Structures are given as C-alpha cells and as structure tokens.
C-alpha cells in the first residue's frame, strides 16, 4: 500500500509552504481539506491564506516563530473557511520550519508538514473543547491597525503600493491590485501588483467618460462591487473583454477620497469568488480611505523632495572643468529635518588671472531664509572674485554686502509693527556667515587664504601626516560691515590634499573642535594608508578622492540614510559641506603610481607676528603633529622646546615677525628634522651665562645641549637660526652623545 493512500485514508494531507517563492504546494488530500478540488495543486500564498480563519492565521505566525527559535515542531489548530466566510472544518497542522539563506544573505523559511482533519465535539457532550481565541471583528480590527501603521510609515508612492500589495485581508485577500490616478479629464494607472509587465497598457490612459468601473467610481465617488464575471459583463459590456483575459472571479473598485476630493480609484481583484458581505465592504472601504491618505502624504513628501533637490542643485555649483595638475571632490549633506536645506555652501570659481578660487561658507541657521541668504551671498562672492579682487578684498566686500542685506527690512514688513507681530519677524533679524576663501595657483600649488570666522583648513601630506594649518582671520561676514581680513600664504606640495569643511563635519554627534578633528584625522590617515597599499598592489586609485569624501561624511552620519528613519537620521543635526583639493603627483593616487616612489618630505611653514604671540602655541602644536610618529618622544619634546625658545626670542629681541619652517625627510627610523626660524634682524645670537634666578639667556645653551647640529645663517636682510635632529629608535646614553658644535 502506498504512503499516499494511507494518509488519505486517515484524512491527512501533505503541504509545503515556501516563504521565499511565495508558493504553497498541496497534495490531493490537503487540497480537499482546504476546500479545493482533491488534486495536487500549487497556490500563491494569498490564495492559501484566504482559506484559513484570519484569527487562526495570526496565531500560527507566532507559533512558527517560536518553533524556529526553539528548533521544535510547529503545531496549531486551524479553521478552514469557504468562500462565504463559513467554517468548513477544523484541522491540525504539524510542520517543521527549515531555514533557507538566499544568495544576498536574506533568511527565509520553508514549512514542511501535515494537515489532518479533527472531529469537533457535538453539542451536549462533555468532551473538552480547545478554544480558538478571537472572532471576525477582532481580527478585522487587528488587521486595520496593522494596515494603518504600515501605510502611515510609507514615504513614497512606490512604498505605498508595496504596502497595499502585501496586505493580507482577513479571509479574502486579493491577488491583483491597481491604483488609478486622475490628471485633468484622463484616468491613468499609477501602479499595480499581481499583473505582468505591460498588462496595464489598455488602462494606462483613458477618458473619464469611458465605460469602465474605475472611471465611473471617479466620476460618482461611489464604490462598485462586482462579485461575479456575469455581473461585470452585464454592467460594463464595453470593457469586459479587456478584463476577461485576467481570469479573475470578483472585483472591487473603490474611490480614493481625501477631504472630499476624489484623487483616483483602487481596484482589488480576486481569483476566488467573493460575495462582498457588509463586513468585507467595511474592510475594503476603510483600507481605501487609508490608502488615499497615504498616497496624498507620499505625493506631498515627493513634491518636497523634488523642491529640495531642485533648490540644492540650483544653489550647489558643479565643480566645473578639470584643473590641470589638480583633483577636486566635494560633498554637501543637509540637515535631517524640514525641507533639508540650509546655509552651507561651496564654490569653485575660475579667476581672470588663470588661477581659481575655492570658497566654503556657512550662513547662520538651517531654515529657508538661511538657504536664501546663502544663495545671494554665493553669487556676490563669485561676482567679486570674478572681478579680480584679492582674497581679503573679496571677503571685505562680501561682509559689507551681507550686513546690508540683513539690515534691509522685508518688502511686506510693516514699520509700525512691533516685534512678534507677524510671522516674518525673522526675515528682518541680522544673520552672519563664516567663510574661507582660497586662491590657488595650479602651476605652483601656491595658496592664498583669507578666513572669516571659519574653521582652519587641513592638509594631509603625501605620506599621510595630517596637519591643521593655522591661518590669520577676521570676524564672520555681516557682523561689522568694514572688516579687514589678513591673508595667509603657503604652498600645497605634490601629493598633498587640502580639506575645507564647515563645522557640521567637525562638531556633529556631541564633539567639540578638538575631538571632532581627532575623529576626522583618524579617517584621513587611515585612508592614506589604504590608498598606499592599494597603489602598491596595483589597485584602482583613480577615485580615491571621491572615496575619501564619502568616508568623511560616513564618519559623522554612517552610511547614506536620506529619506529614511532611524538613529542615523537623528544625527543629521547640522549641514555639512566639505571640499577636497589634491595636487597630483605620481604616487598620490590621482595619476600613475611610480615604480620606485621616493618618500616625500614633510614640511610646514608658519608666520608668527609681533601682534600674535598666542600663535607660539600653534607653532608648538604644528611641530608635534608633524612628528606624530617620531621614534623618540624625548626628541620631540626637545624640538618643541627649542622651537618655542627660538620664536619667542624673535618676538622679544626684534621688531619683526618670525618665519618658522619645519622639514622632516628620510625613511622612518632614520629621518632628519630641520627647523629654521628666520627674522629681519641682523643681530646674531650669542652665548650667555645666566644665573640661577635669570628668566632668559638660555636659548643657545639649550640648542648646544639638545640639537645634533645647529647654526646661524646671515641673509641679505636678517638671519636664519636653525637646528637639526636625527631620528633614533631610543635615546642615546650620555656616554654615546658627543658635544654638538654649531655649524659654520
């Protein structure tokens, strides 16, 4: 005797539920128990789910999840429903959940088991009855709550349609859906599910006076229910031939109405006959109302995103043509709330001299007014720069422009109105902006920088060392109309990368200026090592600057999360603008990797003016950052001490400024550090013999004790005092150290 015959004799069927493919395979007995013809069949999930009582279906989901967690069998009692919603029989299901992992890493489950009819106790007997909780109305309420939550979370029309297609209505799930929208006097298909591509062709564009159920629903605002094909053919004979080819048994067409306005129509089609009882019509009507509201919200959200994207594209410039010898990358990330526009901007401006200017700035605020002021200020800065003004003159004119712009009253402002009398009070309040303007000569790499209250630029050297370059600066734009902005000049060496950014990249996530720079420095240095390894291994390094820009943004926000919810969206608390400029070299990743690359020289140049003694601390920090991987920490301390002494002597004993030049060259472990401090005084240093209580006079003594070599070089105007240190892995003992002698 065959196993199938034995199972049939005891009213037991076999089924296989594949969650990945969305199909249910039944043998003949299982099909009979589900109220289908007694023959093997493969059904879609929706068709099989419609045969179970909705309350029982909700229960079995929890039972299967528990069996998966515990590795046991899933056992449940299920009521089988007919087309009219009546209970045919009660069955017991015993199945084993099997885990299947797809190629993309997603986990799906497959249920393999049996389904067996069980006898229910007759009235008047004392047999115990296993309760099945809930009823139709409670199941309907639970379904509507879940459907409302899912539709409320949909952020686009496509997401709304996906949610609508996944809804499992209690006892009668449709297998075909279509949403129709109106435009003028035409009806078109917005989206559909359960149909093959191209099936919507005959219905994609039709006049509203067409003899079609969806068109009549839009015209009248009343739902149409067609429980049988005969009813469809009788009421709509013209379009029945088009609908007949889909093989459906019942249809429901409902209006999509919001605030008394009909937006379109929703069609739910069923392969199994549906009588559309009052309860079923109530469920469909409620779903149609929620669907209409979700579509309207999605339309508004998409319009806002389109407006935001257009505003950003109009205000954020393209990087323009390639600059010989230079590579540029830029990013702009708005805040997470509202229209996602703000006051940050960047620009690349060709100059009449053949040079180009990099501009980055941040207008106070994250609202529409900040975005408007940003657009006007960007245009003004571009105009001043294109006239050929120097960096300091550009910022001075921009500050005067912004101050005048913010002090002018709004066009519709009532001069007699007091503060707080209208919604446009903020449009008359003053705003300021920070800005960093860099004029670059692509031939020599010379940079001239003027800064208005903006964070200093950062330079990543060719070997990966990252330095924040202190620059002279003035007040933010718009605070004082007539403000001077001193300029700072230095050269970007081949292979070095300049980073300009707004404070959103630094301080987002609870960081201050110091901790934020430490976070970004780690990303810059890590990317430098990865780039070097990729270049040595023959990897593709052409897009390294674009990758670095993404890494910097992700260090603050995590992976891209636009238009989503979750913890990453909450971290978009400030706008971010970042610009990267790399001066190409054979080993920087922008060109061909050198066969035998030469280790580049680390170099930093800093001017300490008589009026800025506080910059001595910046000089000490520059030396420490330049020697961040020096083998002997005591040598680093010695170098910092001598630099501080040399610069201080210039400010105390001369009337000019001190020019500091620091270079580190050679292979790690055997490098040479050379430090020069130049000034305009012709007076040479001489050795003194200070007493115990003296507060000065020990500069030359320190250099004799700490430097490996030091000296003084007279110049045409002034002199240069210098010293050198040779890197060693550990400090030398006193017995190994020879007395250094000044070089001549």
XYZ file of C-alpha atoms in Angstrom:
744
model
C 0.000 0.000 0.000
C 1.315 3.442 -0.904
C 2.004 6.102 1.718
C -0.350 8.498 -0.086
C -3.202 6.009 0.222
C -2.580 5.562 3.940
C -2.555 9.323 4.533
C -5.741 9.748 2.501
C -7.449 7.017 4.484
C -6.788 8.808 7.748
C -7.718 12.233 6.274
C -4.149 13.540 6.410
C -2.593 15.686 3.711
C 0.918 16.957 2.999
C 1.877 20.568 2.365
C 4.986 22.576 1.672
C 4.964 26.339 2.314
C 7.910 28.149 0.659
C 8.232 31.675 2.021
C 10.986 32.636 -0.457
C 8.961 31.883 -3.612
C 5.613 32.743 -2.030
C 4.009 29.429 -3.062
C 2.193 26.622 -1.225
C 2.306 23.057 -2.591
C -0.570 20.746 -1.566
C -1.217 17.081 -2.290
C -4.724 15.967 -3.194
C -5.902 15.327 0.380
C -4.505 18.628 1.673
C -6.274 20.445 -1.158
C -9.551 18.739 -0.250
C -9.185 19.694 3.400
C -8.721 23.319 2.337
C -11.965 23.217 0.368
C -10.335 22.862 -3.066
C -10.660 20.094 -5.662
C -8.988 16.903 -4.423
C -5.930 17.048 -6.665
C -2.328 18.245 -6.207
C -2.011 21.979 -6.672
C 0.489 24.829 -6.234
C -1.099 28.007 -4.879
C 0.209 31.515 -4.210
C 0.399 32.459 -0.550
C -2.555 34.810 -0.758
C -4.859 32.095 -2.130
C -3.864 29.591 0.547
C -4.028 32.165 3.322
C -7.579 33.074 2.312
C -8.726 29.529 3.245
C -7.787 29.947 6.923
C -9.679 31.842 9.579
C -7.847 35.154 9.987
C -7.563 34.850 13.764
C -6.006 31.400 13.422
C -3.607 32.749 10.809
C -2.442 35.465 13.172
C -1.856 32.822 15.857
C 0.133 30.483 13.631
C 2.681 33.184 12.828
C 3.664 33.350 16.494
C 3.722 29.557 16.774
C 6.064 29.223 13.772
C 8.400 31.916 15.106
C 8.584 30.115 18.459
C 9.321 26.795 16.732
C 12.119 28.438 14.744
C 13.632 29.894 17.903
C 13.359 26.615 19.846
C 14.061 24.207 16.990
C 10.811 22.305 17.584
C 7.721 21.384 15.561
C 5.035 23.976 14.954
C 1.619 22.623 15.935
C -1.644 24.543 15.594
C -5.415 24.148 15.224
C -6.805 25.939 12.176
C -10.326 26.613 10.964
C -10.914 26.249 7.218
C -13.266 28.825 5.673
C -15.347 28.624 2.497
C -15.962 31.441 0.023
C -18.846 32.772 2.095
C -16.819 33.013 5.299
C -18.348 29.894 6.918
C -16.220 27.379 8.832
C -15.977 24.114 6.869
C -13.876 22.075 9.265
C -11.098 22.250 11.826
C -7.676 20.783 11.069
C -4.470 20.240 12.970
C -1.201 21.241 11.346
C 2.187 19.816 12.330
C 5.170 21.215 10.421
C 8.912 21.701 10.651
C 10.352 25.159 9.814
C 13.542 24.923 7.749
C 15.873 27.901 7.351
C 16.956 28.845 3.821
C 19.564 31.557 3.276
C 19.361 33.334 -0.080
C 22.312 34.457 -2.175
C 22.013 38.042 -0.904
C 22.190 36.899 2.732
C 18.463 37.173 3.488
C 16.927 34.403 5.647
C 13.657 32.784 4.531
C 11.803 29.809 5.944
C 10.121 26.773 4.459
C 7.377 24.826 6.271
C 7.054 21.104 5.524
C 4.387 19.145 7.350
C 0.974 17.515 7.529
C -2.582 18.743 7.846
C -5.219 16.458 9.389
C -8.924 16.847 9.957
C -10.042 16.586 13.586
C -13.515 15.942 14.881
C -15.214 18.714 16.851
C -17.285 17.678 19.923
C -21.031 17.602 19.375
C -23.376 19.814 21.380
C -24.385 18.250 24.685
C -21.241 16.175 25.100
C -18.707 16.645 27.862
C -15.637 16.464 25.658
C -13.203 19.271 26.329
C -13.082 21.916 23.628
C -9.772 23.567 22.825
C -10.596 27.254 22.452
C -9.563 29.271 19.416
C -9.314 32.867 20.540
C -10.837 35.872 18.804
C -13.514 36.316 16.181
C -14.008 38.035 12.827
C -14.449 41.538 14.174
C -11.400 41.426 16.440
C -9.361 40.042 13.565
C -10.596 42.848 11.332
C -9.632 45.473 13.898
C -6.167 43.988 14.286
C -5.716 43.916 10.508
C -6.801 47.538 10.117
C -4.444 48.672 12.873
C -1.507 46.925 11.200
C -2.503 48.248 7.775
C -2.822 51.807 9.089
C 0.585 51.661 10.735
C 2.268 50.272 7.613
C 0.651 52.833 5.298
C 1.470 55.692 7.672
C 5.174 54.774 7.545
C 5.330 54.691 3.721
C 7.343 57.664 2.440
C 6.809 57.412 -1.328
C 4.166 56.302 -3.819
C 6.149 53.169 -4.608
C 6.310 52.257 -0.901
C 2.549 52.837 -0.519
C 1.862 50.484 -3.426
C 4.182 47.823 -1.990
C 2.414 48.019 1.365
C -1.002 47.796 -0.293
C 0.103 44.721 -2.243
C 1.338 42.978 0.930
C -1.865 43.475 2.951
C -3.451 40.177 3.951
C -7.125 40.935 4.444
C -8.939 38.676 6.896
C -10.417 35.786 4.956
C -10.341 37.348 1.478
C -7.003 38.581 0.233
C -6.945 39.994 -3.326
C -4.325 38.705 -5.734
C -4.479 41.674 -8.103
C -4.326 45.373 -7.233
C -4.283 48.570 -9.260
C -4.297 52.239 -8.284
C -5.687 54.778 -10.756
C -4.983 58.491 -10.674
C -6.582 61.435 -12.449
C -4.995 64.229 -14.411
C -7.478 66.627 -15.921
C -10.137 64.549 -17.658
C -7.930 61.474 -18.039
C -7.548 58.339 -15.945
C -4.199 56.547 -15.720
C -2.607 53.671 -13.807
C -0.270 54.875 -11.033
C 0.816 51.387 -10.013
C -0.295 47.792 -9.996
C 0.505 44.428 -8.433
C -0.301 40.871 -9.455
C -0.139 41.622 -13.177
C 2.524 41.015 -15.768
C 4.515 43.984 -17.121
C 2.538 45.636 -19.901
C -0.851 44.357 -18.755
C -1.765 47.886 -17.704
C -1.418 49.125 -21.290
C -5.137 49.273 -22.241
C -5.956 51.024 -18.955
C -2.946 53.368 -18.703
C -4.658 56.371 -20.313
C -8.403 56.650 -20.824
C -11.018 59.426 -20.701
C -13.108 59.723 -17.568
C -16.271 59.089 -19.564
C -15.078 55.583 -20.511
C -17.445 52.713 -19.668
C -15.005 51.284 -17.117
C -15.616 50.697 -13.370
C -12.662 52.824 -12.204
C -13.757 55.746 -14.378
C -17.312 55.556 -13.044
C -16.009 55.424 -9.463
C -14.002 58.599 -10.029
C -16.984 60.324 -11.663
C -19.505 59.406 -8.963
C -17.360 58.911 -5.851
C -19.209 55.638 -5.079
C -17.707 52.164 -4.792
C -18.565 49.410 -7.267
C -18.583 45.727 -6.267
C -18.685 43.026 -8.947
C -18.949 39.599 -7.226
C -19.161 37.571 -10.463
C -17.919 37.795 -14.047
C -21.536 37.834 -15.185
C -22.177 40.975 -13.136
C -19.097 42.633 -14.646
C -20.200 41.745 -18.174
C -23.752 42.963 -17.568
C -22.756 46.359 -16.142
C -19.684 47.125 -18.271
C -20.003 45.245 -21.551
C -17.597 47.555 -23.425
C -14.544 46.934 -21.218
C -15.419 43.375 -20.162
C -13.337 41.810 -22.985
C -10.249 43.576 -21.560
C -10.872 42.312 -18.016
C -11.879 38.792 -19.069
C -8.322 37.824 -20.074
C -7.049 38.157 -16.477
C -9.163 35.226 -15.238
C -10.494 36.922 -12.109
C -13.764 35.959 -10.371
C -14.603 39.093 -8.337
C -13.687 42.766 -8.382
C -13.992 45.738 -6.048
C -13.460 49.338 -7.261
C -13.339 51.969 -4.512
C -12.799 55.744 -4.651
C -9.713 57.296 -3.112
C -11.093 60.362 -1.335
C -9.257 62.862 0.868
C -11.022 65.919 2.333
C -13.961 65.481 -0.044
C -11.747 65.351 -3.132
C -11.510 62.213 -5.257
C -7.858 61.516 -6.076
C -8.432 58.327 -8.042
C -9.648 54.760 -7.651
C -8.396 51.484 -6.178
C -9.106 48.102 -7.712
C -8.918 44.830 -5.760
C -9.369 41.706 -7.910
C -9.905 38.151 -6.630
C -9.378 34.808 -8.353
C -11.817 33.208 -5.908
C -15.446 34.347 -5.720
C -16.135 36.949 -3.046
C -19.680 37.843 -2.043
C -18.695 41.253 -0.604
C -20.603 40.943 2.625
C -21.129 44.089 4.748
C -18.096 43.217 6.851
C -15.933 42.743 3.774
C -17.132 46.001 2.249
C -16.390 47.790 5.506
C -12.812 46.489 5.485
C -12.301 47.477 1.827
C -13.730 50.954 2.399
C -11.505 51.576 5.398
C -8.416 50.376 3.547
C -9.306 52.642 0.596
C -9.513 55.675 2.895
C -6.151 54.887 4.489
C -4.641 54.242 1.066
C -5.885 57.611 -0.213
C -4.378 59.446 2.757
C -1.083 57.578 2.382
C -0.914 58.434 -1.320
C -1.585 62.095 -0.603
C 1.143 62.195 2.085
C 3.542 60.435 -0.259
C 2.746 62.926 -3.016
C 3.403 65.874 -0.709
C 6.655 64.291 0.517
C 7.805 63.624 -3.044
C 6.975 67.225 -4.018
C 9.027 68.487 -1.064
C 11.930 66.245 -2.011
C 11.722 67.434 -5.608
C 11.691 71.045 -4.398
C 14.624 70.372 -2.084
C 16.613 68.633 -4.787
C 15.951 71.432 -7.249
C 16.905 74.072 -4.685
C 20.112 72.246 -3.808
C 21.064 71.731 -7.454
C 20.440 75.388 -8.248
C 22.494 76.614 -5.275
C 25.244 73.994 -5.225
C 27.530 74.542 -8.231
C 29.077 71.913 -10.406
C 32.811 71.522 -9.899
C 33.364 72.706 -13.457
C 36.117 71.714 -15.901
C 39.181 69.795 -14.852
C 42.054 71.849 -13.437
C 45.480 70.795 -14.774
C 47.502 69.150 -12.047
C 44.650 69.276 -9.511
C 41.799 66.973 -8.469
C 38.722 68.248 -6.617
C 35.913 66.430 -4.780
C 33.058 67.967 -2.785
C 30.041 66.883 -0.739
C 27.011 68.674 0.656
C 24.699 66.969 3.188
C 21.704 68.943 4.524
C 20.172 68.549 7.951
C 17.662 65.750 8.524
C 14.554 67.823 9.175
C 12.175 70.053 7.218
C 12.987 70.716 3.570
C 16.580 69.556 4.150
C 18.111 72.854 3.033
C 20.459 75.077 4.977
C 23.110 77.746 4.841
C 26.256 75.746 3.983
C 27.761 76.153 0.512
C 30.912 75.684 -1.507
C 32.046 77.048 -4.855
C 34.849 76.718 -7.401
C 35.471 79.989 -9.288
C 37.752 80.462 -12.331
C 39.673 83.742 -11.961
C 40.824 86.187 -14.670
C 44.465 85.572 -13.728
C 44.262 81.914 -14.748
C 44.075 80.793 -11.134
C 40.943 79.505 -9.443
C 39.273 80.105 -6.082
C 37.805 77.627 -3.625
C 35.104 79.023 -1.360
C 33.316 77.324 1.515
C 30.941 79.005 3.933
C 28.126 78.616 6.421
C 25.251 81.087 6.864
C 23.759 81.073 10.355
C 20.677 78.838 10.590
C 19.213 75.731 8.920
C 15.995 77.213 7.530
C 14.701 78.540 4.238
C 15.973 82.042 4.963
C 19.482 80.704 5.567
C 19.300 78.925 2.218
C 18.123 82.124 0.514
C 20.886 84.237 2.062
C 23.386 81.555 1.172
C 22.365 81.723 -2.489
C 22.648 85.512 -2.596
C 25.989 85.528 -0.750
C 27.426 82.848 -3.005
C 26.525 84.877 -6.081
C 28.053 88.021 -4.536
C 31.329 86.248 -3.657
C 31.517 84.805 -7.163
C 30.958 88.262 -8.670
C 33.640 89.920 -6.524
C 36.117 87.124 -7.255
C 35.435 87.237 -10.998
C 36.281 90.948 -10.983
C 39.852 90.004 -9.994
C 39.881 91.166 -6.363
C 42.358 89.629 -3.920
C 41.054 87.235 -1.203
C 40.996 89.899 1.535
C 39.081 92.330 -0.689
C 36.574 89.655 -1.693
C 35.675 88.890 1.933
C 35.563 92.579 2.909
C 33.071 93.292 0.141
C 31.068 90.164 0.959
C 30.817 91.215 4.627
C 29.529 94.646 3.621
C 27.031 93.017 1.224
C 25.648 90.605 3.854
C 25.402 93.324 6.509
C 23.374 95.499 4.149
C 21.234 92.561 3.066
C 20.257 91.594 6.615
C 19.643 95.165 7.787
C 17.167 95.922 4.974
C 13.500 95.445 6.039
C 11.386 92.823 4.301
C 9.242 94.101 1.433
C 5.971 93.273 3.214
C 7.118 94.330 6.689
C 5.029 96.955 8.475
C 7.417 99.543 10.008
C 4.852 100.312 12.726
C 4.503 96.692 13.817
C 6.292 95.621 16.954
C 8.437 92.516 17.402
C 6.483 89.309 17.321
C 3.531 90.896 15.480
C 3.879 88.784 12.369
C 5.255 85.507 11.022
C 8.050 87.264 9.081
C 9.865 88.822 12.054
C 12.875 86.571 11.457
C 13.337 87.933 7.949
C 14.374 91.275 9.423
C 16.782 89.878 12.023
C 20.541 90.033 11.333
C 22.433 86.937 10.240
C 26.142 86.284 9.943
C 28.162 83.806 7.910
C 31.557 82.184 8.214
C 33.651 81.793 5.092
C 37.032 80.510 3.923
C 38.347 81.826 0.604
C 41.336 80.122 -1.050
C 43.021 81.422 -4.198
C 45.096 78.663 -5.788
C 47.762 78.706 -8.481
C 47.565 75.214 -10.058
C 51.019 75.582 -11.621
C 52.958 76.189 -8.400
C 50.470 74.984 -5.791
C 50.576 78.359 -4.012
C 47.538 79.025 -1.817
C 46.450 82.437 -0.550
C 43.820 82.110 2.178
C 41.506 84.642 3.784
C 39.306 83.429 6.640
C 36.163 84.950 8.198
C 35.465 83.069 11.434
C 35.599 79.694 9.656
C 37.442 76.534 10.791
C 41.060 76.396 9.619
C 41.969 74.254 6.615
C 43.595 70.858 6.994
C 46.472 69.495 4.914
C 47.181 65.808 4.511
C 50.768 65.388 3.403
C 51.881 62.884 0.817
C 52.945 60.377 3.475
C 49.583 60.580 5.312
C 50.535 63.042 8.062
C 47.607 65.360 8.794
C 48.100 68.953 9.961
C 45.616 71.676 10.741
C 47.106 74.791 9.132
C 46.548 77.885 11.314
C 45.609 80.895 9.190
C 45.029 84.538 10.001
C 41.382 85.506 10.122
C 38.775 88.114 10.898
C 35.193 88.327 12.127
C 32.412 86.362 10.420
C 30.787 88.111 7.475
C 27.948 90.524 8.194
C 28.832 91.443 11.798
C 30.881 94.575 11.069
C 30.458 95.931 7.520
C 34.043 97.257 7.224
C 36.334 94.479 8.429
C 39.882 93.623 7.378
C 40.750 90.028 6.537
C 44.503 89.246 6.540
C 45.765 86.610 4.144
C 47.970 83.599 4.746
C 50.134 82.082 2.027
C 51.637 78.617 1.786
C 52.258 76.014 -0.909
C 50.444 72.744 -1.482
C 53.177 70.268 -2.351
C 52.703 67.469 -4.939
C 50.771 64.584 -3.402
C 49.244 66.724 -0.635
C 45.495 67.107 -0.086
C 43.756 70.226 1.241
C 40.482 69.779 3.126
C 37.995 72.603 3.708
C 34.837 71.906 5.688
C 32.082 73.537 7.714
C 31.649 72.999 11.433
C 28.902 70.424 10.840
C 31.539 67.892 9.816
C 33.539 68.562 12.968
C 31.070 69.056 15.811
C 28.146 66.785 14.883
C 27.490 63.987 17.358
C 28.401 65.874 20.527
C 32.016 66.578 19.544
C 33.857 69.826 20.152
C 36.546 71.266 17.884
C 39.367 69.127 19.325
C 37.589 65.763 19.496
C 35.949 66.354 16.130
C 39.320 66.987 14.454
C 40.713 63.862 16.117
C 37.902 61.820 14.585
C 38.482 63.264 11.114
C 42.271 62.952 11.394
C 41.902 59.213 12.021
C 39.818 58.868 8.838
C 42.282 60.889 6.762
C 45.301 58.939 7.994
C 43.581 55.550 7.614
C 42.548 56.373 4.052
C 46.131 57.416 3.265
C 47.464 54.023 4.368
C 44.730 52.163 2.449
C 45.448 54.226 -0.664
C 49.164 53.498 -0.449
C 48.511 49.764 -0.054
C 46.101 49.764 -2.996
C 48.600 51.607 -5.177
C 51.415 49.219 -4.243
C 49.179 46.250 -5.074
C 48.145 47.638 -8.448
C 44.643 48.596 -7.226
C 42.471 51.285 -8.777
C 43.360 54.544 -7.033
C 41.869 56.980 -9.552
C 38.760 57.659 -7.480
C 40.461 57.843 -4.104
C 39.463 61.474 -3.527
C 35.769 60.713 -4.102
C 36.055 57.727 -1.764
C 37.726 59.894 0.859
C 34.874 62.431 0.665
C 32.371 59.622 1.278
C 34.408 58.287 4.192
C 34.483 61.696 5.874
C 30.706 62.069 5.655
C 30.124 58.499 6.808
C 32.391 59.083 9.811
C 29.735 61.538 11.021
C 26.482 60.114 9.640
C 27.183 56.478 8.981
C 26.156 55.035 5.560
C 23.810 57.070 3.408
C 20.394 57.319 5.034
C 18.498 60.005 3.164
C 14.694 59.838 3.380
C 14.787 57.046 5.960
C 14.086 56.781 9.642
C 16.298 55.511 12.410
C 19.254 56.592 14.528
C 21.367 57.782 11.603
C 18.717 60.289 10.554
C 18.748 61.807 14.040
C 22.473 62.551 13.726
C 21.927 64.994 10.839
C 21.819 67.907 13.278
C 23.773 70.374 11.130
C 24.538 70.933 7.478
C 27.826 69.595 6.136
C 29.926 70.922 3.300
C 33.376 69.543 2.545
C 35.797 70.246 -0.314
C 38.961 68.252 -1.030
C 41.749 69.561 -3.290
C 44.645 67.276 -4.200
C 47.760 68.408 -6.036
C 48.538 65.449 -8.221
C 51.779 63.521 -8.100
C 52.829 60.140 -9.495
C 52.213 58.436 -6.122
C 49.169 60.279 -4.756
C 46.580 58.067 -6.405
C 45.489 60.637 -8.993
C 47.977 59.585 -11.644
C 50.237 56.653 -12.478
C 51.886 55.027 -9.484
C 55.646 55.473 -9.535
C 57.692 52.304 -9.941
C 60.165 53.403 -7.249
C 58.399 56.053 -5.217
C 60.510 58.466 -3.190
C 59.312 59.172 0.336
C 58.067 62.766 0.333
C 59.380 65.465 2.651
C 57.098 66.649 5.442
C 57.109 70.412 5.559
C 55.167 73.110 7.367
C 55.595 76.886 7.264
C 54.147 79.277 9.834
C 54.471 83.012 10.429
C 54.198 84.360 13.995
C 53.594 88.113 14.009
C 54.606 90.528 16.751
C 50.931 91.209 17.446
C 50.087 87.490 17.702
C 52.258 85.900 20.415
C 49.461 83.426 21.074
C 50.403 81.696 17.834
C 53.524 80.324 19.523
C 51.261 77.651 20.993
C 50.108 76.861 17.449
C 53.733 76.517 16.370
C 54.385 74.011 19.142
C 51.276 72.035 18.101
C 52.387 72.044 14.460
C 55.743 70.520 15.401
C 54.118 67.791 17.500
C 51.650 66.897 14.738
C 54.446 66.824 12.157
C 56.422 64.408 14.369
C 53.441 62.273 15.438
C 55.273 59.026 14.522
C 58.814 60.051 15.547
C 60.571 57.163 17.252
C 61.980 59.059 20.259
C 59.398 61.065 22.256
C 62.196 62.879 24.111
C 63.488 64.258 20.826
C 60.009 65.538 20.041
C 59.892 67.319 23.406
C 63.330 68.790 22.720
C 62.287 70.040 19.287
C 59.126 71.658 20.697
C 61.139 73.349 23.448
C 63.735 74.739 21.037
C 61.077 75.989 18.598
C 59.273 77.776 21.413
C 62.532 79.366 22.581
C 63.610 80.431 19.072
C 60.276 82.021 18.127
C 59.948 83.749 21.494
C 63.439 85.240 21.119
C 62.458 86.774 17.788
C 59.339 88.393 19.256
C 61.205 89.658 22.355
C 64.517 90.828 20.868
C 63.468 92.092 17.409
C 60.778 94.286 15.917
C 59.783 91.901 13.111
C 57.838 88.688 12.608
C 59.177 85.147 12.922
C 59.010 82.752 9.959
C 59.092 79.105 11.033
C 59.969 76.347 8.529
C 59.970 72.702 9.687
C 61.038 69.790 7.446
C 61.319 66.066 8.145
C 62.968 63.928 5.455
C 64.178 60.356 5.098
C 62.945 56.873 5.890
C 61.181 56.173 9.209
C 63.726 55.372 11.888
C 66.483 57.319 10.143
C 64.861 60.683 9.421
C 66.355 64.151 9.707
C 64.417 67.031 11.228
C 65.467 70.538 10.210
C 63.879 73.605 11.824
C 64.575 77.179 10.722
C 63.354 80.416 12.288
C 64.046 83.497 10.187
C 63.649 87.164 11.104
C 64.587 90.554 9.675
C 67.146 91.496 12.390
C 70.881 91.463 11.620
C 71.844 90.910 15.268
C 73.276 87.425 15.718
C 72.584 85.340 18.836
C 75.433 84.928 21.282
C 76.067 82.660 24.192
C 75.260 83.963 27.649
C 75.876 82.710 31.176
C 72.634 83.368 33.094
C 72.499 82.964 36.810
C 70.169 80.643 38.678
C 67.434 83.288 39.013
C 67.652 84.583 35.433
C 64.493 84.236 33.309
C 66.214 84.382 29.884
C 69.546 83.922 28.119
C 69.468 80.118 27.820
C 68.472 79.748 24.145
C 71.943 78.986 22.779
C 72.699 76.707 25.739
C 69.555 74.696 25.017
C 70.480 74.251 21.374
C 74.014 73.142 22.290
C 72.578 70.556 24.694
C 69.610 69.255 22.684
C 70.359 69.679 18.959
C 72.525 67.312 16.962
C 73.604 70.224 14.752
C 72.658 73.895 14.855
C 73.781 77.128 13.294
C 73.076 80.678 12.191
C 72.961 81.745 8.525
C 73.122 85.509 7.785
C 70.907 86.685 4.932
C 70.655 89.825 2.847
C 68.049 91.155 5.249
C 68.121 89.418 8.579
C 69.234 85.931 9.587
C 68.067 82.338 9.944
C 68.668 80.253 13.076
C 68.359 76.525 12.529
C 68.919 73.162 14.170
C 68.746 69.515 13.116
C 67.784 66.330 14.952
C 68.485 62.807 13.691
C 65.858 60.210 14.493
C 66.863 57.218 16.595
C 64.772 54.378 17.978
C 65.753 55.034 21.593
C 67.509 57.864 23.432
C 71.305 57.740 23.439
C 73.132 57.375 26.709
C 75.320 60.163 27.941
C 78.354 58.091 27.084
C 77.301 57.889 23.428
C 76.435 61.561 22.994
C 79.135 63.844 21.669
C 79.062 67.525 22.383
C 77.349 69.185 19.433
C 79.091 72.001 17.698
C 77.497 74.862 15.860
C 77.759 74.539 12.098
C 79.509 77.254 10.200
